[in-house]
mmCIF file of C-alpha atoms in Angstrom:
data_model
loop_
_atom_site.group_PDB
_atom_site.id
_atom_site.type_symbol
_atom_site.label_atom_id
_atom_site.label_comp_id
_atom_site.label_asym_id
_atom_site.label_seq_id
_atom_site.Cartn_x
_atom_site.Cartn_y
_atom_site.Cartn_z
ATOM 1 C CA UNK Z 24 106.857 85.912 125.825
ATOM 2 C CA UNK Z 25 106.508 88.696 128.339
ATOM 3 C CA UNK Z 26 104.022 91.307 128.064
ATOM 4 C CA UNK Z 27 107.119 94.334 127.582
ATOM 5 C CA UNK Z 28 108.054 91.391 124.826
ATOM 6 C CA UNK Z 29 104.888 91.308 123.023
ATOM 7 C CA UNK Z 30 104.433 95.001 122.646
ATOM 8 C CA UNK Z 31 107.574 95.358 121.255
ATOM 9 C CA UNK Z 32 106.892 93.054 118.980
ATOM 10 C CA UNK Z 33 103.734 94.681 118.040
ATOM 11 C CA UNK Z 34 106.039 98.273 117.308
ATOM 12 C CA UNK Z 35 108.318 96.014 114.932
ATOM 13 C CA UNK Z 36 105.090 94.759 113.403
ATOM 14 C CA UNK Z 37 104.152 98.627 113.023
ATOM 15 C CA UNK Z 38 107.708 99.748 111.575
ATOM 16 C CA UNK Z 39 106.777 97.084 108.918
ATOM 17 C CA UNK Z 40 103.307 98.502 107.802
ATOM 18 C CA UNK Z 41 104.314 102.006 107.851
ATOM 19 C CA UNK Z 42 107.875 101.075 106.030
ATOM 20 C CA UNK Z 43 105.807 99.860 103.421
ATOM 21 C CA UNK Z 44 103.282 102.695 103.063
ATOM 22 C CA UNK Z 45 105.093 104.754 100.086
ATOM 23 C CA UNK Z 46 105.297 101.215 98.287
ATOM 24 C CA UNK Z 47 101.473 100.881 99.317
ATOM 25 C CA UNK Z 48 101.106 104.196 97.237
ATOM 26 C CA UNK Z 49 103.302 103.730 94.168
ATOM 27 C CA UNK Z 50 101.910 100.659 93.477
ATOM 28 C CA UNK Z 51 98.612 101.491 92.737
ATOM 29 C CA UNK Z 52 100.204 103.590 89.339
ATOM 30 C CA UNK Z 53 100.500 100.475 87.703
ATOM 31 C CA UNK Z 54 97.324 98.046 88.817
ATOM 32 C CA UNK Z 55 94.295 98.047 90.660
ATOM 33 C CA UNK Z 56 93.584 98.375 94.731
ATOM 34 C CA UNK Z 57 91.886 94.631 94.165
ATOM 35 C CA UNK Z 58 94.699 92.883 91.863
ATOM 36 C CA UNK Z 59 97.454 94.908 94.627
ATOM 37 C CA UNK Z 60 95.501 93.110 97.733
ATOM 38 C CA UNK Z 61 95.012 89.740 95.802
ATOM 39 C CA UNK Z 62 98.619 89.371 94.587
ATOM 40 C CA UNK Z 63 100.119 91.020 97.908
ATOM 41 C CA UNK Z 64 98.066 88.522 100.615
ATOM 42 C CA UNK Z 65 99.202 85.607 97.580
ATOM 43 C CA UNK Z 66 102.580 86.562 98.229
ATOM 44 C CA UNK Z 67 102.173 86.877 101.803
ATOM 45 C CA UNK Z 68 100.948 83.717 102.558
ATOM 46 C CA UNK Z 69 103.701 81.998 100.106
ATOM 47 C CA UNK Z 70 106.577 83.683 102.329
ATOM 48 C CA UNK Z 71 104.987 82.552 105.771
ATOM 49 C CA UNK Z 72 104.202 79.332 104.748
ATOM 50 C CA UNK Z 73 107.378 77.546 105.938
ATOM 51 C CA UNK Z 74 106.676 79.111 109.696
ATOM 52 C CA UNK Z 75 103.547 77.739 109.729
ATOM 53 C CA UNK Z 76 104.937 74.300 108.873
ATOM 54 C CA UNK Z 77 108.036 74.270 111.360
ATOM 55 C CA UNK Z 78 104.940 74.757 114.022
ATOM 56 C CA UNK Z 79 102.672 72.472 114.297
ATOM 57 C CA UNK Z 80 99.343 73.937 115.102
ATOM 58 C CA UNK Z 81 97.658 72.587 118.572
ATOM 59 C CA UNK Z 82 95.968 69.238 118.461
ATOM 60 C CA UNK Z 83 92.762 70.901 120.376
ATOM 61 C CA UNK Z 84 89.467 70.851 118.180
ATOM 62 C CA UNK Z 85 88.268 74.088 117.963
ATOM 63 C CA UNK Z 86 84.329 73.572 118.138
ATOM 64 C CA UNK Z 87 82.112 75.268 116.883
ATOM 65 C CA UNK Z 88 82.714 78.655 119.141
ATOM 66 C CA UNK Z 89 86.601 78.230 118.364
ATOM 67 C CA UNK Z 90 85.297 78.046 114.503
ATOM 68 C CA UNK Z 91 83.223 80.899 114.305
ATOM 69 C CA UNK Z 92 85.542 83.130 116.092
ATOM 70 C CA UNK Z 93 88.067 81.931 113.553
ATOM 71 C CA UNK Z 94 85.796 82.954 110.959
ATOM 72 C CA UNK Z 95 85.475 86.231 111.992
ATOM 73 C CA UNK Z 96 89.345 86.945 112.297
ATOM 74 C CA UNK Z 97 89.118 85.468 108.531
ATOM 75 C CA UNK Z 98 85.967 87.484 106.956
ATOM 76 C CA UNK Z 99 87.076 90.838 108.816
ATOM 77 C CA UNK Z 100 90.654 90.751 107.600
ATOM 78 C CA UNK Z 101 89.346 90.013 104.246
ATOM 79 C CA UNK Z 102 87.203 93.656 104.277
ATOM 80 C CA UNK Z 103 89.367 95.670 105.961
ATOM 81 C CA UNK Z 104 92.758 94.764 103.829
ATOM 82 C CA UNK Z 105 90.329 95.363 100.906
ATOM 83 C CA UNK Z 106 88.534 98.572 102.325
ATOM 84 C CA UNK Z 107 91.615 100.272 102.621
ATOM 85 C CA UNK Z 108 93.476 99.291 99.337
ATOM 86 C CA UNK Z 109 90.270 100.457 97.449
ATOM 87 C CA UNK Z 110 90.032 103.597 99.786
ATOM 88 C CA UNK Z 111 93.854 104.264 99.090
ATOM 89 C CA UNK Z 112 92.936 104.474 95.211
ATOM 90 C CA UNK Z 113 89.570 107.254 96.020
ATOM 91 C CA UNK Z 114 91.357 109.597 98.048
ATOM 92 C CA UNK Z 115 94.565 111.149 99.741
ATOM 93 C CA UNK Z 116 97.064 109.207 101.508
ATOM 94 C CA UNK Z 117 97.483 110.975 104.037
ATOM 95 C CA UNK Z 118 92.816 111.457 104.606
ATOM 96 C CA UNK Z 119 93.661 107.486 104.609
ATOM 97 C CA UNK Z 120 96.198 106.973 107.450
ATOM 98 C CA UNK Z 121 93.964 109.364 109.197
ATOM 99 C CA UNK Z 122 90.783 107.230 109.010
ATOM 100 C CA UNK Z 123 92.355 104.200 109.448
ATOM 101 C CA UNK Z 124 93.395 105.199 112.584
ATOM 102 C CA UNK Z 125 90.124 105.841 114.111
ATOM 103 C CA UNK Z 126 90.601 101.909 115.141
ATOM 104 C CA UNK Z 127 92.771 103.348 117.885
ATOM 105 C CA UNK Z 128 89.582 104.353 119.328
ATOM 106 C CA UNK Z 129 86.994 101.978 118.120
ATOM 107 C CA UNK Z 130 89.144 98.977 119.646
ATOM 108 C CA UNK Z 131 88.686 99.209 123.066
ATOM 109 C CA UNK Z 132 85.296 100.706 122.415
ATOM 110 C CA UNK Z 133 84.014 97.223 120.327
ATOM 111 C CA UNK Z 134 86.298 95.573 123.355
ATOM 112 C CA UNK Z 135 84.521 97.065 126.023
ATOM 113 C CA UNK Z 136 80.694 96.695 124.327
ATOM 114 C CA UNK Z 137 81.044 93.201 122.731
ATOM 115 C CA UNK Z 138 83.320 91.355 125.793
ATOM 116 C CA UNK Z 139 82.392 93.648 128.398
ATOM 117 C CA UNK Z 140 86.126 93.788 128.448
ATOM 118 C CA UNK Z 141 86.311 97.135 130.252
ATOM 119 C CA UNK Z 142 90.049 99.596 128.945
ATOM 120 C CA UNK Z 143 91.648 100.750 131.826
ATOM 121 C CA UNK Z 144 91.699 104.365 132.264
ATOM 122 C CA UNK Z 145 95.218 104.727 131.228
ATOM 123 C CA UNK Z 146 94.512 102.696 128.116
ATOM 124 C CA UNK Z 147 92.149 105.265 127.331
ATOM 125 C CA UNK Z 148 93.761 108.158 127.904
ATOM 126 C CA UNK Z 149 96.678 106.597 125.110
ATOM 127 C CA UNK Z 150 94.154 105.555 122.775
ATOM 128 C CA UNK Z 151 92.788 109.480 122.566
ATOM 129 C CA UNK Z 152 96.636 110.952 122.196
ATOM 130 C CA UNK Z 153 97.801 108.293 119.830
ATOM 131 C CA UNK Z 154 94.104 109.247 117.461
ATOM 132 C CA UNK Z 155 94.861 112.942 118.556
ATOM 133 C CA UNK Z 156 98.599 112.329 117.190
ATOM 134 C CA UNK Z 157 97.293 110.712 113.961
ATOM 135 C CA UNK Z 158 94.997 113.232 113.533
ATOM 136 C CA UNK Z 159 97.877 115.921 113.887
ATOM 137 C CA UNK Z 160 100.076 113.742 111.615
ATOM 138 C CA UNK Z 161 97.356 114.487 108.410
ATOM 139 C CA UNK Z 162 96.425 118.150 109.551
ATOM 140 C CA UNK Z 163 92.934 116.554 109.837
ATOM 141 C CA UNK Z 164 92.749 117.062 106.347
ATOM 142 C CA UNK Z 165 89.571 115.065 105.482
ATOM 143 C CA UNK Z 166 87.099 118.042 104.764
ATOM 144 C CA UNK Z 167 83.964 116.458 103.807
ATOM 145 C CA UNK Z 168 83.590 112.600 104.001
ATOM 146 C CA UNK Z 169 84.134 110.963 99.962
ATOM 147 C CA UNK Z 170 83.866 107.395 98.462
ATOM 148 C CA UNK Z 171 87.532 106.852 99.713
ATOM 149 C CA UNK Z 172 87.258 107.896 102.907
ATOM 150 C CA UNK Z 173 84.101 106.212 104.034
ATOM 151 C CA UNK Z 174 85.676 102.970 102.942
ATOM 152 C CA UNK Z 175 88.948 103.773 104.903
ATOM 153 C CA UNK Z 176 86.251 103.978 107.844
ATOM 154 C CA UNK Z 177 84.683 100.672 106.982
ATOM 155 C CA UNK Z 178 87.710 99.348 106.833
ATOM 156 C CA UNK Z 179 89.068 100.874 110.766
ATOM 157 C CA UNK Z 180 85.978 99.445 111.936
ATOM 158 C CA UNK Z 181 86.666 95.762 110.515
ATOM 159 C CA UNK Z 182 90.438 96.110 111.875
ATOM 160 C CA UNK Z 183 89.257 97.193 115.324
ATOM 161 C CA UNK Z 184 86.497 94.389 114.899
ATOM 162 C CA UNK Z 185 89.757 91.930 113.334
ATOM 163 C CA UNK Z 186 91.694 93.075 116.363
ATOM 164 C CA UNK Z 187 89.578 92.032 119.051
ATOM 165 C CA UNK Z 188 88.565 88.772 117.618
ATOM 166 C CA UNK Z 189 91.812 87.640 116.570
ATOM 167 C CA UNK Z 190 93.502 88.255 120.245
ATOM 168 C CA UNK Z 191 90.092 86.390 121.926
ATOM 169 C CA UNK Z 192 91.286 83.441 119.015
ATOM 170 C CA UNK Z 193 94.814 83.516 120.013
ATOM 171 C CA UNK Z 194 94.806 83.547 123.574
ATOM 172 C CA UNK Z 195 92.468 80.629 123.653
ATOM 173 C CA UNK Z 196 93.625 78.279 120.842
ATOM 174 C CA UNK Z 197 97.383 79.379 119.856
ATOM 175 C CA UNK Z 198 97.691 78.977 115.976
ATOM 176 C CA UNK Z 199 98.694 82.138 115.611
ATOM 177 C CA UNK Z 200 100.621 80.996 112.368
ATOM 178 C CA UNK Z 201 97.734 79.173 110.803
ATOM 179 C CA UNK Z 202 94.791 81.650 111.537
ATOM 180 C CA UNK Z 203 97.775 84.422 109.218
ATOM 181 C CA UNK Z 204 98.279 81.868 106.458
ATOM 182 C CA UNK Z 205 94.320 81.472 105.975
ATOM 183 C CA UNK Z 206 93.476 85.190 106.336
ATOM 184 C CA UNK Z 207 95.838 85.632 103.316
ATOM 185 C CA UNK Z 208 94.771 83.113 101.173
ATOM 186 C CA UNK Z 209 91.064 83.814 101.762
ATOM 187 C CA UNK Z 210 91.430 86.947 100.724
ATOM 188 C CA UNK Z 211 93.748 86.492 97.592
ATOM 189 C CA UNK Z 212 91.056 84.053 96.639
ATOM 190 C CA UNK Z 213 88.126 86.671 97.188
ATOM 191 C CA UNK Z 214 90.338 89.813 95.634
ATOM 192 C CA UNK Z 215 92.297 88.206 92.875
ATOM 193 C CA UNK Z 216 89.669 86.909 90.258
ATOM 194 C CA UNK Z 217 87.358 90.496 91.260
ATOM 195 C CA UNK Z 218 90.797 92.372 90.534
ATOM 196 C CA UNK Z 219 90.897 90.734 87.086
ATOM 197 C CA UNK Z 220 86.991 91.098 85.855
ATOM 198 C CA UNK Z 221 87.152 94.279 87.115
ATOM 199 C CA UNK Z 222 90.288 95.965 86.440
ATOM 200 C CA UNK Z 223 92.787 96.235 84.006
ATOM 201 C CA UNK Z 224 95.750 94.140 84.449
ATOM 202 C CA UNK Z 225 98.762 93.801 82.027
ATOM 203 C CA UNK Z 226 101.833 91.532 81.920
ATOM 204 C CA UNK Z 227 104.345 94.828 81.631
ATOM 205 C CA UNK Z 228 101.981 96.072 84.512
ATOM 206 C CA UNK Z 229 102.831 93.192 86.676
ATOM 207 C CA UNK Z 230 106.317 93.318 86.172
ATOM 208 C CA UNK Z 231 106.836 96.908 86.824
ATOM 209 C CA UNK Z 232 104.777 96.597 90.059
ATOM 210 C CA UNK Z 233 106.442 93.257 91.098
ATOM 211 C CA UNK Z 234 109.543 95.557 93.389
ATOM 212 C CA UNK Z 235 106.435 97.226 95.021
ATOM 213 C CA UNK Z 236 104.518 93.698 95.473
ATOM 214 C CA UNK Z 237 107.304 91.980 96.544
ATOM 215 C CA UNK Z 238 108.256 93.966 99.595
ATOM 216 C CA UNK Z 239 104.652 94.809 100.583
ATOM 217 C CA UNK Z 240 103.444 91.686 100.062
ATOM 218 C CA UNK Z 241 106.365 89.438 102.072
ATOM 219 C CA UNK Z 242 107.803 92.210 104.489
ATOM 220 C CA UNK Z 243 104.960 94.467 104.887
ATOM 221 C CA UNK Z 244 101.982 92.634 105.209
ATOM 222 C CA UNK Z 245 103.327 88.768 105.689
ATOM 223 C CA UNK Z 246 105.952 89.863 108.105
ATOM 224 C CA UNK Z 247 103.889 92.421 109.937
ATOM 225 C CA UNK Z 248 100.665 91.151 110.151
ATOM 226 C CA UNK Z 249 102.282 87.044 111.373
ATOM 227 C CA UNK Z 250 104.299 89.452 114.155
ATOM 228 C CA UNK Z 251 100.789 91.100 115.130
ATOM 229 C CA UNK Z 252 99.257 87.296 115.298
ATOM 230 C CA UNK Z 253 102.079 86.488 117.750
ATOM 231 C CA UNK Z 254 101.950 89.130 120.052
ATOM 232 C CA UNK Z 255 98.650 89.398 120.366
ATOM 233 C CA UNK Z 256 98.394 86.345 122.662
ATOM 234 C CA UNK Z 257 100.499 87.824 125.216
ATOM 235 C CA UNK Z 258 98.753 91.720 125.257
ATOM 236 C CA UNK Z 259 95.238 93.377 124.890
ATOM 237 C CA UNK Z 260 92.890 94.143 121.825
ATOM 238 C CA UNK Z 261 93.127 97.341 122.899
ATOM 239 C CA UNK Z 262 97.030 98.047 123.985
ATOM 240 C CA UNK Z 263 97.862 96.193 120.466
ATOM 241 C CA UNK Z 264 95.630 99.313 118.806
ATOM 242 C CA UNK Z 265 97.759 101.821 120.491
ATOM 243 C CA UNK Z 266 101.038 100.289 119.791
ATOM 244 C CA UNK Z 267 100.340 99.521 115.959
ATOM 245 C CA UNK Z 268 99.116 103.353 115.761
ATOM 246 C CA UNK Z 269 102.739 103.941 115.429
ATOM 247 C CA UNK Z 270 102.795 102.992 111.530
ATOM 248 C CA UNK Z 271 101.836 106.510 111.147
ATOM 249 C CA UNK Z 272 105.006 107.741 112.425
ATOM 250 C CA UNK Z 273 107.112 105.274 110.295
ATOM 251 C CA UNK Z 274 105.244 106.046 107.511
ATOM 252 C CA UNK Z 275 105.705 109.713 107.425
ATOM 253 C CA UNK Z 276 109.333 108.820 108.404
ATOM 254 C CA UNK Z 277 109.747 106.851 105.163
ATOM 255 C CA UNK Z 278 108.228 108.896 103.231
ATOM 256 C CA UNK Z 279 110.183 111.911 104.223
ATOM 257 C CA UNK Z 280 113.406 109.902 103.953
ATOM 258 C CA UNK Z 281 112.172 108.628 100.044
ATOM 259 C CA UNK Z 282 109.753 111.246 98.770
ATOM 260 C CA UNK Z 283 111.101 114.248 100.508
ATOM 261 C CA UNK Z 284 108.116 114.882 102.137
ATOM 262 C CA UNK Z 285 108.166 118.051 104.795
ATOM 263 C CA UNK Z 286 107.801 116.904 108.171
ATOM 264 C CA UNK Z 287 105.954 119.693 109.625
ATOM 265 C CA UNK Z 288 105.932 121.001 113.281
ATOM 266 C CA UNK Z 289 102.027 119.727 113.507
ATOM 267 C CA UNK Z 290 103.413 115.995 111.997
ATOM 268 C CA UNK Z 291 106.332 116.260 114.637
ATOM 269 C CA UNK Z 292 103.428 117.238 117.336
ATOM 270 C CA UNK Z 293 101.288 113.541 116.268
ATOM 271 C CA UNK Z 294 104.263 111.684 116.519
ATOM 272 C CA UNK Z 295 105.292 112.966 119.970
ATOM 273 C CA UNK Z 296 101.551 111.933 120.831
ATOM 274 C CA UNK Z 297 101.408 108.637 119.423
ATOM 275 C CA UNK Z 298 104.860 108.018 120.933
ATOM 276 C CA UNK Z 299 103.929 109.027 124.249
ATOM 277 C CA UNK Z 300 100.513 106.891 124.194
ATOM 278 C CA UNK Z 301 102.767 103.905 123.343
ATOM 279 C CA UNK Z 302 104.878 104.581 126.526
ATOM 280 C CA UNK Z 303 101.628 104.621 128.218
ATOM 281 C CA UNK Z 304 100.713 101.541 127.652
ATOM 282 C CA UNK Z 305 104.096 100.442 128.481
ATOM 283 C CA UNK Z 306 103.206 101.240 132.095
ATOM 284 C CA UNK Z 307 102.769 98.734 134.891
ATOM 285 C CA UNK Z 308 99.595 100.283 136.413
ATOM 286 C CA UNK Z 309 96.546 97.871 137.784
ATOM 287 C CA UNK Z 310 93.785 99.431 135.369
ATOM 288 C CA UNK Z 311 96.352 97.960 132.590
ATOM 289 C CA UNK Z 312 96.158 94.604 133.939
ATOM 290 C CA UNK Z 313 93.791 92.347 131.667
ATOM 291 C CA UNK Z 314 90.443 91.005 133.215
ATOM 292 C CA UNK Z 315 90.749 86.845 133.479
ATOM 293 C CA UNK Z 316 89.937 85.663 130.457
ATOM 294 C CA UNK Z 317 87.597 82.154 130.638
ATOM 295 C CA UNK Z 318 89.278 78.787 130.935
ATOM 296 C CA UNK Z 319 91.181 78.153 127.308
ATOM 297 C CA UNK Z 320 90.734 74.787 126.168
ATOM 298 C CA UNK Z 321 94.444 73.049 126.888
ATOM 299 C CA UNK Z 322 96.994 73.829 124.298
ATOM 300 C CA UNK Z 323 99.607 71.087 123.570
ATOM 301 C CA UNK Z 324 103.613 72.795 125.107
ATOM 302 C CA UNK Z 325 105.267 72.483 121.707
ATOM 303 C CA UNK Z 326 101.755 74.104 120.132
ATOM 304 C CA UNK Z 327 102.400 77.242 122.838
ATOM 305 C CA UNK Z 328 106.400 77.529 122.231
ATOM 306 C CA UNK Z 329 105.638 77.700 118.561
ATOM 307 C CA UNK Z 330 103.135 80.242 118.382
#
């Protein structure tokens, strides 16, 4: 896969998140932000399950440096997915999308100050249109800081931190099918027993929410996060933040094509911005080009077609 390849892969990956955004909203009127995150990484995993077992993951032992990174991509997909479902239940959607956002920022920030993986200037310059852009696209609506919207910050800083681990894990082992399968069944197994000693859950519930689950849980979240796993072995932590930014703009798309939302001339200014730091990134220039990463340990051929 080509880098051009990869980042478009990455935008299909972000037309699946945003897509599901108005189901990410509805679906909280009949259960709880932990039960929705629980039942929806369940689901996920179920749906990419036979990917992961049409490619066999590389024969390579990880060690213990290929473990712990692993358990970082893990443990910080669990709190942001979680940070952000809960946040989506304290305060607006659109104060959310906002926040989340911020990762546009904070990934080649954490990049930069934990890998000494220094953004090129260009890279840069996106990441502060595409934030600008988001920030447009919610009027910077966030007023004062509440519950919700410091856990929508946690929960930027754990993708940005997610981000950069899981492209160091990728580029150096593959797997990008198994390190997906057990994100999303570590956290169903943290959220879904919390969701139900915590919140009330009912059978009707369930089965009014199941058209919401469904499609966020196997399209939006399996689909999209399994295309970001992919990609991200052939592009930066910090290009993939720019290009995923773009969720914004299919969310407000979807949700002015199903709710009727207004898209105003400020909303129609963000997306212009994010779209434009997307094409950014999209250019050839040498302060794009990604330092040399350190030796990978050798990855079996059919391990690398597969992933």
């Amino acid at each position: 896969m080509t880098r051009f390849q990869a980042n478009a892969v990455l935008l299909a990956a972000a037309f699946l998140w945003g897509s599901g955004n108005v189901a990410q909203q509805t679906v909280l009127e009949h259960i709880g932000p932990l039960t929705t995150t629980g039942l929806k990484s369940l689901i996920a995993a179920v749906v990419i399950l036979p990917y992961c077992m049409t490619r066999p993951a590389a024969l390579t032992p990880l060690g213990w440096h290929g473990a712990i990174i692993g358990l970082v991509v893990i443990l910080s997909f669990c709190m942001a997915l979680t940070a952000l479902q809960m946040g989506y239940g304290m305060t607006s959607v659109t104060n959310a999308g906002f926040l989340v956002n911020t990762a546009t920022v904070l990934t080649p920030i954490l990049a930069w100050l934990l890998l000494r993986n220094r953004p090129g200037y260009i890279v840069c310059v996106a990441a502060i249109a595409t934030f600008s852009g988001a920030a447009l696209m919610s009027a910077a609506s966030t007023g004062s800081l509440g519950p919700g919207d410091r856990l929508c910050l946690v929960s930027a800083v754990c993708f940005a931190v997610w981000m950069i681990s899981l492209g160091e894990f990728v580029n150096r082992f593959g797997r990008a099918g198994p390190v997906t399968i057990v994100q999303f069944a570590a956290t169903a197994l943290i959220c879904m027993p919390l969701g139900v000693a915590t919140e009330a859950v009912s059978f009707s519930a369930l089965v009014t929410a199941l058209p919401e689950l469904m499609y966020i849980g196997a399209i939006s979240t399996g689909g999209g996060y399994l295309l970001q796993a992919i990609a991200q072995r052939h592009t930066s932590a910090s290009e993939a933040a720019v290009i995923v930014s773009a969720e914004a703009v299919f969310g407000a798309l979807a949700a002015f094509m199903i709710l009727g939302e207004t898209l105003t001339p400020a909303r129609a200014a963000g997306a212009f911005l994010i779209s434009a730091g997307i094409i950014l990134v999209q250019l050839r220039f040498g302060s794009l080009r990604r330092p040399a990463a350190p030796s990978p340990a050798p990855v079996p051929s059919q391990a690398a077609a597969g992933e």
